[in-house]
PDB file of C-alpha atoms in Angstrom:
ATOM      1  CA  MET K 799     142.674 129.600 128.208  1.00 82.00           C
ATOM      2  CA  PRO K 800     146.238 129.589 126.739  1.00 90.00           C
ATOM      3  CA  THR K 801     146.440 130.638 123.135  1.00 93.00           C
ATOM      4  CA  ARG K 802     147.863 127.300 122.014  1.00 92.00           C
ATOM      5  CA  LYS K 803     144.912 125.362 123.439  1.00 92.00           C
ATOM      6  CA  LEU K 804     142.427 127.931 122.156  1.00 94.00           C
ATOM      7  CA  THR K 805     143.854 127.512 118.671  1.00 95.00           C
ATOM      8  CA  GLN K 806     143.730 123.741 118.894  1.00 94.00           C
ATOM      9  CA  LEU K 807     140.148 123.779 120.037  1.00 95.00           C
ATOM     10  CA  ALA K 808     139.244 126.218 117.306  1.00 96.00           C
ATOM     11  CA  LEU K 809     140.757 123.836 114.770  1.00 96.00           C
ATOM     12  CA  TYR K 810     138.760 120.938 116.234  1.00 96.00           C
ATOM     13  CA  THR K 811     135.630 123.051 115.978  1.00 96.00           C
ATOM     14  CA  ALA K 812     136.323 123.823 112.292  1.00 96.00           C
ATOM     15  CA  LEU K 813     137.052 120.108 111.684  1.00 95.00           C
ATOM     16  CA  SER K 814     133.803 118.949 113.264  1.00 95.00           C
ATOM     17  CA  LEU K 815     131.921 121.615 111.287  1.00 94.00           C
ATOM     18  CA  ALA K 816     133.497 120.334 108.097  1.00 95.00           C
ATOM     19  CA  ILE K 817     132.602 116.725 109.001  1.00 94.00           C
ATOM     20  CA  PHE K 818     129.061 117.857 109.779  1.00 91.00           C
ATOM     21  CA  ALA K 819     128.780 119.730 106.485  1.00 90.00           C
ATOM     22  CA  LEU K 820     130.151 116.708 104.553  1.00 91.00           C
ATOM     23  CA  GLU K 821     127.601 114.423 106.191  1.00 88.00           C
ATOM     24  CA  SER K 822     124.731 116.704 105.392  1.00 83.00           C
ATOM     25  CA  VAL K 823     125.566 116.332 101.708  1.00 84.00           C
ATOM     26  CA  ILE K 824     125.305 112.546 101.867  1.00 85.00           C
ATOM     27  CA  PRO K 825     121.667 111.541 101.106  1.00 81.00           C
ATOM     28  CA  PRO K 826     119.876 110.427 104.332  1.00 78.00           C
ATOM     29  CA  LEU K 827     120.313 106.712 105.046  1.00 78.00           C
ATOM     30  CA  ALA K 828     116.698 106.198 105.851  1.00 82.00           C
ATOM     31  CA  PRO K 829     113.646 108.417 105.550  1.00 82.00           C
ATOM     32  CA  ILE K 830     113.268 108.677 109.283  1.00 84.00           C
ATOM     33  CA  PRO K 831     114.248 111.865 111.065  1.00 79.00           C
ATOM     34  CA  GLY K 832     117.291 111.292 113.221  1.00 78.00           C
ATOM     35  CA  ILE K 833     118.864 108.323 111.453  1.00 87.00           C
ATOM     36  CA  LYS K 834     122.387 109.358 110.435  1.00 89.00           C
ATOM     37  CA  LEU K 835     125.970 108.426 111.102  1.00 92.00           C
ATOM     38  CA  GLY K 836     126.742 111.331 113.385  1.00 92.00           C
ATOM     39  CA  LEU K 837     130.377 111.511 112.308  1.00 94.00           C
ATOM     40  CA  ALA K 838     130.978 114.738 114.161  1.00 94.00           C
ATOM     41  CA  ASN K 839     130.814 112.705 117.331  1.00 96.00           C
ATOM     42  CA  ILE K 840     134.288 111.422 116.473  1.00 96.00           C
ATOM     43  CA  ILE K 841     135.622 114.855 117.418  1.00 96.00           C
ATOM     44  CA  THR K 842     133.671 114.833 120.739  1.00 96.00           C
ATOM     45  CA  LEU K 843     135.222 111.430 121.582  1.00 96.00           C
ATOM     46  CA  VAL K 844     138.704 112.570 120.648  1.00 95.00           C
ATOM     47  CA  LEU K 845     138.350 115.758 122.738  1.00 95.00           C
ATOM     48  CA  LEU K 846     137.093 113.753 125.736  1.00 94.00           C
ATOM     49  CA  GLU K 847     140.167 111.571 125.381  1.00 92.00           C
ATOM     50  CA  ARG K 848     142.774 114.241 124.877  1.00 93.00           C
ATOM     51  CA  TYR K 849     141.380 117.322 126.603  1.00 93.00           C
ATOM     52  CA  SER K 850     138.562 117.634 129.126  1.00 93.00           C
ATOM     53  CA  PRO K 851     134.782 117.354 129.232  1.00 94.00           C
ATOM     54  CA  ARG K 852     134.580 121.072 129.454  1.00 95.00           C
ATOM     55  CA  ASP K 853     136.535 121.499 126.220  1.00 96.00           C
ATOM     56  CA  ALA K 854     134.444 118.879 124.477  1.00 96.00           C
ATOM     57  CA  PHE K 855     131.359 120.751 125.625  1.00 97.00           C
ATOM     58  CA  LEU K 856     132.614 124.075 124.286  1.00 96.00           C
ATOM     59  CA  VAL K 857     133.551 122.605 120.871  1.00 97.00           C
ATOM     60  CA  LEU K 858     130.198 120.803 120.639  1.00 96.00           C
ATOM     61  CA  LEU K 859     128.256 123.941 121.478  1.00 96.00           C
ATOM     62  CA  CYS K 860     130.165 126.073 118.991  1.00 96.00           C
ATOM     63  CA  ARG K 861     129.716 123.421 116.277  1.00 94.00           C
ATOM     64  CA  ILE K 862     125.976 123.188 116.808  1.00 92.00           C
ATOM     65  CA  LEU K 863     125.425 126.930 116.882  1.00 92.00           C
ATOM     66  CA  LEU K 864     127.715 127.541 113.871  1.00 92.00           C
ATOM     67  CA  SER K 865     126.046 124.789 111.821  1.00 88.00           C
ATOM     68  CA  ALA K 866     122.644 126.305 112.576  1.00 86.00           C
ATOM     69  CA  LEU K 867     123.957 129.665 111.355  1.00 86.00           C
ATOM     70  CA  LEU K 868     125.920 128.463 108.364  1.00 84.00           C
ATOM     71  CA  PHE K 869     123.740 125.776 106.908  1.00 77.00           C
ATOM     72  CA  GLY K 870     120.392 127.353 107.704  1.00 64.00           C
ATOM     73  CA  GLN K 871     119.381 124.484 109.890  1.00 58.00           C
ATOM     74  CA  ALA K 872     118.137 126.744 112.630  1.00 59.00           C
ATOM     75  CA  LEU K 873     114.906 124.775 112.533  1.00 62.00           C
ATOM     76  CA  SER K 874     116.654 121.749 113.843  1.00 74.00           C
ATOM     77  CA  LEU K 875     118.836 123.598 116.390  1.00 86.00           C
ATOM     78  CA  LEU K 876     116.741 122.291 119.232  1.00 86.00           C
ATOM     79  CA  TYR K 877     116.981 118.680 118.086  1.00 87.00           C
ATOM     80  CA  SER K 878     120.774 119.012 117.628  1.00 89.00           C
ATOM     81  CA  LEU K 879     121.177 120.478 121.123  1.00 93.00           C
ATOM     82  CA  ALA K 880     119.021 117.849 122.767  1.00 94.00           C
ATOM     83  CA  GLY K 881     120.843 114.984 121.055  1.00 94.00           C
ATOM     84  CA  GLY K 882     124.309 116.461 121.319  1.00 95.00           C
ATOM     85  CA  LEU K 883     124.148 117.327 124.964  1.00 96.00           C
ATOM     86  CA  ALA K 884     122.595 113.979 125.946  1.00 97.00           C
ATOM     87  CA  ALA K 885     125.290 112.154 124.048  1.00 97.00           C
ATOM     88  CA  LEU K 886     128.075 114.301 125.560  1.00 97.00           C
ATOM     89  CA  LEU K 887     126.782 113.793 129.039  1.00 96.00           C
ATOM     90  CA  VAL K 888     126.589 110.021 128.845  1.00 96.00           C
ATOM     91  CA  GLN K 889     129.945 109.724 127.070  1.00 96.00           C
ATOM     92  CA  MET K 890     131.552 111.969 129.662  1.00 95.00           C
ATOM     93  CA  CYS K 891     130.321 109.799 132.530  1.00 94.00           C
ATOM     94  CA  LEU K 892     131.250 106.547 130.814  1.00 94.00           C
ATOM     95  CA  ARG K 893     134.718 107.762 129.738  1.00 91.00           C
ATOM     96  CA  LYS K 894     135.487 108.530 133.341  1.00 90.00           C
ATOM     97  CA  ARG K 895     134.721 104.928 134.328  1.00 89.00           C
ATOM     98  CA  LEU K 896     135.988 103.111 131.245  1.00 89.00           C
ATOM     99  CA  GLY K 897     139.398 102.950 129.689  1.00 82.00           C
ATOM    100  CA  ARG K 898     140.416 103.945 126.218  1.00 84.00           C
ATOM    101  CA  ARG K 899     140.070 100.361 125.045  1.00 87.00           C
ATOM    102  CA  HIS K 900     136.322 100.618 125.425  1.00 91.00           C
ATOM    103  CA  LEU K 901     135.887 103.752 123.289  1.00 93.00           C
ATOM    104  CA  CYS K 902     133.503 101.881 120.967  1.00 94.00           C
ATOM    105  CA  LEU K 903     131.220 101.142 123.898  1.00 95.00           C
ATOM    106  CA  VAL K 904     131.347 104.801 124.992  1.00 96.00           C
ATOM    107  CA  GLY K 905     130.462 105.817 121.418  1.00 96.00           C
ATOM    108  CA  ALA K 906     127.618 103.341 121.207  1.00 97.00           C
ATOM    109  CA  PHE K 907     126.009 104.777 124.347  1.00 97.00           C
ATOM    110  CA  GLY K 908     126.586 108.237 122.956  1.00 97.00           C
ATOM    111  CA  GLY K 909     124.739 107.305 119.760  1.00 97.00           C
ATOM    112  CA  LEU K 910     121.930 105.670 121.745  1.00 97.00           C
ATOM    113  CA  PHE K 911     121.443 108.700 124.002  1.00 97.00           C
ATOM    114  CA  HIS K 912     121.804 111.154 121.116  1.00 96.00           C
ATOM    115  CA  ASN K 913     118.772 109.574 119.513  1.00 96.00           C
ATOM    116  CA  LEU K 914     116.865 109.219 122.766  1.00 96.00           C
ATOM    117  CA  GLY K 915     117.458 112.941 123.444  1.00 95.00           C
ATOM    118  CA  GLN K 916     116.280 113.856 119.958  1.00 92.00           C
ATOM    119  CA  LEU K 917     113.220 111.679 120.262  1.00 93.00           C
ATOM    120  CA  LEU K 918     112.370 113.331 123.597  1.00 93.00           C
ATOM    121  CA  ALA K 919     112.777 116.778 121.961  1.00 91.00           C
ATOM    122  CA  ALA K 920     110.564 115.635 119.055  1.00 88.00           C
ATOM    123  CA  LEU K 921     107.982 114.380 121.547  1.00 90.00           C
ATOM    124  CA  LEU K 922     107.896 117.751 123.324  1.00 88.00           C
ATOM    125  CA  VAL K 923     107.934 119.859 120.168  1.00 83.00           C
ATOM    126  CA  THR K 924     105.301 117.948 118.192  1.00 82.00           C
ATOM    127  CA  GLY K 925     103.305 117.075 121.336  1.00 82.00           C
ATOM    128  CA  THR K 926     102.288 113.909 119.583  1.00 82.00           C
ATOM    129  CA  LEU K 927     102.891 110.452 121.062  1.00 85.00           C
ATOM    130  CA  GLY K 928     102.818 108.966 117.614  1.00 83.00           C
ATOM    131  CA  VAL K 929     106.514 109.810 117.043  1.00 87.00           C
ATOM    132  CA  LEU K 930     107.354 107.145 119.632  1.00 90.00           C
ATOM    133  CA  ALA K 931     106.617 104.551 116.940  1.00 89.00           C
ATOM    134  CA  TYR K 932     110.140 105.232 115.656  1.00 91.00           C
ATOM    135  CA  LEU K 933     111.801 104.348 118.970  1.00 94.00           C
ATOM    136  CA  PRO K 934     113.051 100.878 117.912  1.00 94.00           C
ATOM    137  CA  HIS K 935     114.513 102.260 114.642  1.00 94.00           C
ATOM    138  CA  LEU K 936     116.215 105.075 116.504  1.00 95.00           C
ATOM    139  CA  VAL K 937     117.661 102.782 119.227  1.00 96.00           C
ATOM    140  CA  LEU K 938     119.161 100.398 116.655  1.00 96.00           C
ATOM    141  CA  ALA K 939     120.479 103.212 114.464  1.00 95.00           C
ATOM    142  CA  GLY K 940     121.913 105.062 117.407  1.00 96.00           C
ATOM    143  CA  ILE K 941     123.846 102.058 118.743  1.00 96.00           C
ATOM    144  CA  LEU K 942     125.217 101.088 115.353  1.00 96.00           C
ATOM    145  CA  ALA K 943     126.214 104.591 114.337  1.00 96.00           C
ATOM    146  CA  GLY K 944     127.806 105.146 117.803  1.00 96.00           C
ATOM    147  CA  LEU K 945     129.831 101.936 117.516  1.00 96.00           C
ATOM    148  CA  PHE K 946     131.111 103.204 114.219  1.00 96.00           C
ATOM    149  CA  THR K 947     132.055 106.643 115.442  1.00 96.00           C
ATOM    150  CA  GLY K 948     133.751 105.050 118.440  1.00 96.00           C
ATOM    151  CA  LEU K 949     135.760 102.805 116.110  1.00 96.00           C
ATOM    152  CA  CYS K 950     136.737 105.837 113.971  1.00 95.00           C
ATOM    153  CA  ALA K 951     137.781 107.737 117.078  1.00 95.00           C
ATOM    154  CA  SER K 952     140.052 104.897 118.345  1.00 94.00           C
ATOM    155  CA  PHE K 953     141.780 104.679 114.948  1.00 94.00           C
ATOM    156  CA  LEU K 954     142.186 108.424 114.843  1.00 93.00           C
ATOM    157  CA  LEU K 955     143.645 108.522 118.408  1.00 93.00           C
ATOM    158  CA  GLN K 956     146.280 105.916 117.431  1.00 92.00           C
ATOM    159  CA  LYS K 957     147.412 108.131 114.567  1.00 91.00           C
ATOM    160  CA  LEU K 958     147.337 111.518 116.325  1.00 88.00           C
ATOM    161  CA  PRO K 959     150.585 112.754 117.861  1.00 85.00           C
ATOM    162  CA  PRO K 960     150.468 113.405 121.564  1.00 79.00           C
ATOM    163  CA  VAL K 961     149.093 116.800 122.621  1.00 72.00           C
TER     164      VAL K 961
ATOM    165  CA  MET L 109     141.985  96.047 140.460  1.00 48.00           C
ATOM    166  CA  GLN L 110     140.797  99.047 138.537  1.00 57.00           C
ATOM    167  CA  THR L 111     141.065  97.251 135.241  1.00 68.00           C
ATOM    168  CA  ASN L 112     139.077  94.430 136.726  1.00 71.00           C
ATOM    169  CA  ASP L 113     136.272  96.857 137.634  1.00 73.00           C
ATOM    170  CA  ASN L 114     136.553  98.340 134.196  1.00 83.00           C
ATOM    171  CA  ARG L 115     136.136  95.034 132.486  1.00 85.00           C
ATOM    172  CA  LYS L 116     133.146  94.147 134.537  1.00 89.00           C
ATOM    173  CA  LEU L 117     131.425  97.482 133.861  1.00 90.00           C
ATOM    174  CA  ALA L 118     132.245  97.181 130.223  1.00 91.00           C
ATOM    175  CA  ARG L 119     130.750  93.699 130.107  1.00 92.00           C
ATOM    176  CA  ASN L 120     127.571  94.825 131.847  1.00 93.00           C
ATOM    177  CA  LEU L 121     127.220  97.822 129.551  1.00 93.00           C
ATOM    178  CA  SER L 122     127.675  95.597 126.476  1.00 94.00           C
ATOM    179  CA  LEU L 123     124.935  93.391 127.801  1.00 95.00           C
ATOM    180  CA  VAL L 124     122.659  96.428 128.184  1.00 95.00           C
ATOM    181  CA  LEU L 125     123.341  97.372 124.578  1.00 95.00           C
ATOM    182  CA  ALA L 126     122.732  93.820 123.394  1.00 96.00           C
ATOM    183  CA  ALA L 127     119.420  93.828 125.291  1.00 96.00           C
ATOM    184  CA  CYS L 128     118.409  97.120 123.690  1.00 96.00           C
ATOM    185  CA  ILE L 129     119.209  95.775 120.209  1.00 96.00           C
ATOM    186  CA  LEU L 130     117.331  92.541 120.799  1.00 96.00           C
ATOM    187  CA  ALA L 131     114.283  94.313 122.266  1.00 96.00           C
ATOM    188  CA  SER L 132     114.214  96.772 119.337  1.00 95.00           C
ATOM    189  CA  LEU L 133     114.440  93.934 116.776  1.00 95.00           C
ATOM    190  CA  ALA L 134     111.732  92.051 118.631  1.00 95.00           C
ATOM    191  CA  VAL L 135     109.404  95.108 118.554  1.00 93.00           C
ATOM    192  CA  LEU L 136     110.093  95.680 114.857  1.00 92.00           C
ATOM    193  CA  LEU L 137     109.356  92.010 114.092  1.00 92.00           C
ATOM    194  CA  ALA L 138     106.217  92.054 116.154  1.00 90.00           C
ATOM    195  CA  LEU L 139     105.001  95.161 114.442  1.00 85.00           C
ATOM    196  CA  ARG L 140     105.710  93.644 111.054  1.00 84.00           C
ATOM    197  CA  PHE L 141     103.617  90.587 111.735  1.00 85.00           C
ATOM    198  CA  ALA L 142     100.974  92.194 113.918  1.00 80.00           C
ATOM    199  CA  PRO L 143      97.403  92.038 112.618  1.00 77.00           C
ATOM    200  CA  ARG L 144      96.786  95.169 110.590  1.00 74.00           C
ATOM    201  CA  GLY L 145      93.027  95.390 111.228  1.00 74.00           C
ATOM    202  CA  ASP L 146      90.545  95.994 108.454  1.00 77.00           C
ATOM    203  CA  GLY L 147      88.551  98.953 109.896  1.00 83.00           C
ATOM    204  CA  PRO L 148      88.306 102.228 108.078  1.00 88.00           C
ATOM    205  CA  LEU L 149      91.640 104.023 107.758  1.00 89.00           C
ATOM    206  CA  GLN L 150      91.731 107.450 109.280  1.00 91.00           C
ATOM    207  CA  ALA L 151      94.507 110.114 109.048  1.00 93.00           C
ATOM    208  CA  ASP L 152      94.809 112.679 111.825  1.00 93.00           C
ATOM    209  CA  ILE L 153      96.993 115.701 111.002  1.00 93.00           C
ATOM    210  CA  TYR L 154      98.630 117.344 113.954  1.00 92.00           C
ATOM    211  CA  ARG L 155     100.432 120.679 113.913  1.00 90.00           C
ATOM    212  CA  ASP L 156     102.280 121.719 117.049  1.00 86.00           C
ATOM    213  CA  GLY L 157     100.519 118.846 118.778  1.00 85.00           C
ATOM    214  CA  GLU L 158      97.114 120.168 117.857  1.00 88.00           C
ATOM    215  CA  LEU L 159      94.701 118.167 115.749  1.00 91.00           C
ATOM    216  CA  ILE L 160      93.952 120.278 112.692  1.00 91.00           C
ATOM    217  CA  ALA L 161      92.322 117.775 110.432  1.00 91.00           C
ATOM    218  CA  SER L 162      90.849 114.276 110.469  1.00 92.00           C
ATOM    219  CA  ILE L 163      90.309 112.505 107.177  1.00 92.00           C
ATOM    220  CA  ARG L 164      88.652 109.193 106.560  1.00 92.00           C
ATOM    221  CA  LEU L 165      90.879 107.886 103.773  1.00 91.00           C
ATOM    222  CA  ASP L 166      88.478 105.125 102.791  1.00 89.00           C
ATOM    223  CA  GLN L 167      85.894 107.763 101.890  1.00 90.00           C
ATOM    224  CA  VAL L 168      88.224 109.639  99.582  1.00 91.00           C
ATOM    225  CA  THR L 169      87.288 109.011  95.942  1.00 91.00           C
ATOM    226  CA  VAL L 170      89.245 111.762  94.169  1.00 92.00           C
ATOM    227  CA  SER L 171      92.808 112.722  95.139  1.00 92.00           C
ATOM    228  CA  TYR L 172      93.350 116.277  96.312  1.00 93.00           C
ATOM    229  CA  THR L 173      96.104 118.331  97.870  1.00 92.00           C
ATOM    230  CA  LEU L 174      96.099 120.066 101.177  1.00 92.00           C
ATOM    231  CA  PRO L 175      98.579 122.887 101.856  1.00 93.00           C
ATOM    232  CA  ILE L 176      99.627 123.172 105.529  1.00 91.00           C
ATOM    233  CA  GLU L 177     101.452 126.186 106.884  1.00 91.00           C
ATOM    234  CA  ALA L 178     103.571 125.636 109.925  1.00 86.00           C
ATOM    235  CA  SER L 179     103.571 128.148 112.782  1.00 81.00           C
ATOM    236  CA  ASP L 180     106.983 129.387 111.695  1.00 78.00           C
ATOM    237  CA  GLY L 181     105.892 129.927 108.128  1.00 82.00           C
ATOM    238  CA  GLY L 182     107.148 126.623 106.711  1.00 85.00           C
ATOM    239  CA  ARG L 183     105.082 124.813 104.150  1.00 91.00           C
ATOM    240  CA  ASN L 184     104.051 121.221 103.526  1.00 92.00           C
ATOM    241  CA  LEU L 185     101.871 120.117 100.676  1.00 94.00           C
ATOM    242  CA  ILE L 186      99.953 116.983 101.672  1.00 94.00           C
ATOM    243  CA  GLU L 187      98.223 114.860  99.053  1.00 94.00           C
ATOM    244  CA  VAL L 188      95.214 112.848 100.060  1.00 94.00           C
ATOM    245  CA  ARG L 189      94.457 109.872  97.842  1.00 93.00           C
ATOM    246  CA  PRO L 190      91.908 107.105  98.141  1.00 92.00           C
ATOM    247  CA  ASN L 191      93.204 105.016 101.026  1.00 90.00           C
ATOM    248  CA  GLU L 192      96.589 106.752 100.966  1.00 91.00           C
ATOM    249  CA  ILE L 193      98.181 109.914 102.293  1.00 94.00           C
ATOM    250  CA  GLY L 194     101.612 111.477 101.928  1.00 94.00           C
ATOM    251  CA  ILE L 195     103.566 114.626 101.659  1.00 94.00           C
ATOM    252  CA  LEU L 196     104.156 115.848  98.098  1.00 92.00           C
ATOM    253  CA  SER L 197     106.531 118.725  98.828  1.00 91.00           C
ATOM    254  CA  ALA L 198     107.917 120.762 101.678  1.00 91.00           C
ATOM    255  CA  ASP L 199     110.335 123.605 102.168  1.00 88.00           C
ATOM    256  CA  CYS L 200     112.169 122.017 105.100  1.00 80.00           C
ATOM    257  CA  PRO L 201     115.885 121.422 104.538  1.00 75.00           C
ATOM    258  CA  ASP L 202     115.986 117.618 104.610  1.00 77.00           C
ATOM    259  CA  LYS L 203     112.687 116.702 102.925  1.00 84.00           C
ATOM    260  CA  LEU L 204     112.557 113.559 104.999  1.00 86.00           C
ATOM    261  CA  CYS L 205     108.783 113.869 105.223  1.00 88.00           C
ATOM    262  CA  VAL L 206     108.492 113.680 101.410  1.00 91.00           C
ATOM    263  CA  ARG L 207     110.817 110.684 101.346  1.00 88.00           C
ATOM    264  CA  GLN L 208     108.620 108.906 103.821  1.00 88.00           C
ATOM    265  CA  GLY L 209     106.246 108.426 100.863  1.00 89.00           C
ATOM    266  CA  PHE L 210     102.611 107.543 100.809  1.00 91.00           C
ATOM    267  CA  ARG L 211     101.212 105.466 103.620  1.00 87.00           C
ATOM    268  CA  HIS L 212      98.320 103.097 103.358  1.00 85.00           C
ATOM    269  CA  ASP L 213      98.511 101.331 106.716  1.00 82.00           C
ATOM    270  CA  ALA L 214      98.414 102.452 110.319  1.00 79.00           C
ATOM    271  CA  LEU L 215     101.875 101.287 111.308  1.00 80.00           C
ATOM    272  CA  TYR L 216     103.956 104.478 111.380  1.00 87.00           C
ATOM    273  CA  PRO L 217     103.183 108.166 111.380  1.00 90.00           C
ATOM    274  CA  ILE L 218     104.561 110.583 108.748  1.00 92.00           C
ATOM    275  CA  VAL L 219     106.660 113.137 110.587  1.00 90.00           C
ATOM    276  CA  CYS L 220     108.070 116.470 109.532  1.00 88.00           C
ATOM    277  CA  LEU L 221     110.119 117.553 112.534  1.00 85.00           C
ATOM    278  CA  PRO L 222     111.191 120.980 111.350  1.00 83.00           C
ATOM    279  CA  HIS L 223     107.569 121.983 110.861  1.00 86.00           C
ATOM    280  CA  ARG L 224     106.197 120.067 113.861  1.00 86.00           C
ATOM    281  CA  LEU L 225     103.815 118.256 111.627  1.00 90.00           C
ATOM    282  CA  VAL L 226     102.660 114.689 112.324  1.00 92.00           C
ATOM    283  CA  ILE L 227     100.230 112.659 110.239  1.00 93.00           C
ATOM    284  CA  ARG L 228      98.971 109.831 112.397  1.00 91.00           C
ATOM    285  CA  LEU L 229      97.186 106.958 110.781  1.00 90.00           C
ATOM    286  CA  SER L 230      94.783 104.737 112.623  1.00 87.00           C
ATOM    287  CA  ARG L 231      92.298 102.043 112.044  1.00 84.00           C
ATOM    288  CA  GLU L 232      89.391 101.401 114.322  1.00 72.00           C
ATOM    289  CA  THR L 233      89.890  97.715 114.870  1.00 61.00           C
ATOM    290  CA  ASP L 234      87.544  97.124 117.873  1.00 50.00           C
ATOM    291  CA  ALA L 235      84.111  98.289 118.759  1.00 46.00           C
ATOM    292  CA  ASP L 236      85.539  99.838 121.921  1.00 46.00           C
ATOM    293  CA  GLY L 237      87.937 101.831 119.813  1.00 45.00           C
ATOM    294  CA  THR L 238      91.029 101.163 121.881  1.00 47.00           C
ATOM    295  CA  ASP L 239      93.095 102.403 118.969  1.00 47.00           C
ATOM    296  CA  ALA L 240      91.012 105.480 118.279  1.00 45.00           C
ATOM    297  CA  VAL L 241      92.273 108.176 120.642  1.00 46.00           C
ATOM    298  CA  VAL L 242      95.876 108.029 121.667  1.00 46.00           C
ATOM    299  CA  ARG L 243      97.413 111.455 122.008  1.00 42.00           C
TER     300      ARG L 243
END
């Protein structure tokens, strides 16, 4: 990887880590595990748009591992991975098919699949079907939060200078 | 041509999202107005998917606390009250389980994801106990 790109990706990783840290200081929106804005997804969307799925994957993975190390959230590493990778995968596929104008839609599906991935992880980890009771909350929250991060990403892309 | 395809796909995907939102809202509404049942309220405490305690909350007369240690050393302090149960304190980072408060109906479980702890509430509504064992 050329040094210039490596540096840029490192900066994006630092940025997403900062966004993640900032969000973890905000009190949770609802007392249900998994309901949050997921602002760090803005970076994933921007990277998918400006770089490649592979780069987005690298930055996401670094962000998740670093946040687990830095903020002592190793307990939730599994949930972050399940949600983050599910979201990346679906956003990657959709971005390939949809234009930039539909970034909100891509983000909404990302949010939805993030929460579905996390719920699946929770289901496997707790081994208790009872957690499925939160499925409707998580579907709603995921779509709304994803729409929001998609909107943020489109605004950001308009302002960013070309690569 | 490609933009045409794009637009159609985008429209279909939007419809899928709208359907998800409507279905979720419908389920939430249905749950809100569903009959709650009036059988005895029971709390089942699961750790790592294993049932470790079952408490008939209607038989509790004096509140007491119940410390639970997770398999990774994490701690939750559960308080059992007459007809209510909740988590008083925990050493997980987000404390969402504590914020879920005390529950006195069988609608939603209390979940502490970091410690793999689930408190499931149920009421035996029918004689056949359809609601009794769902794991």
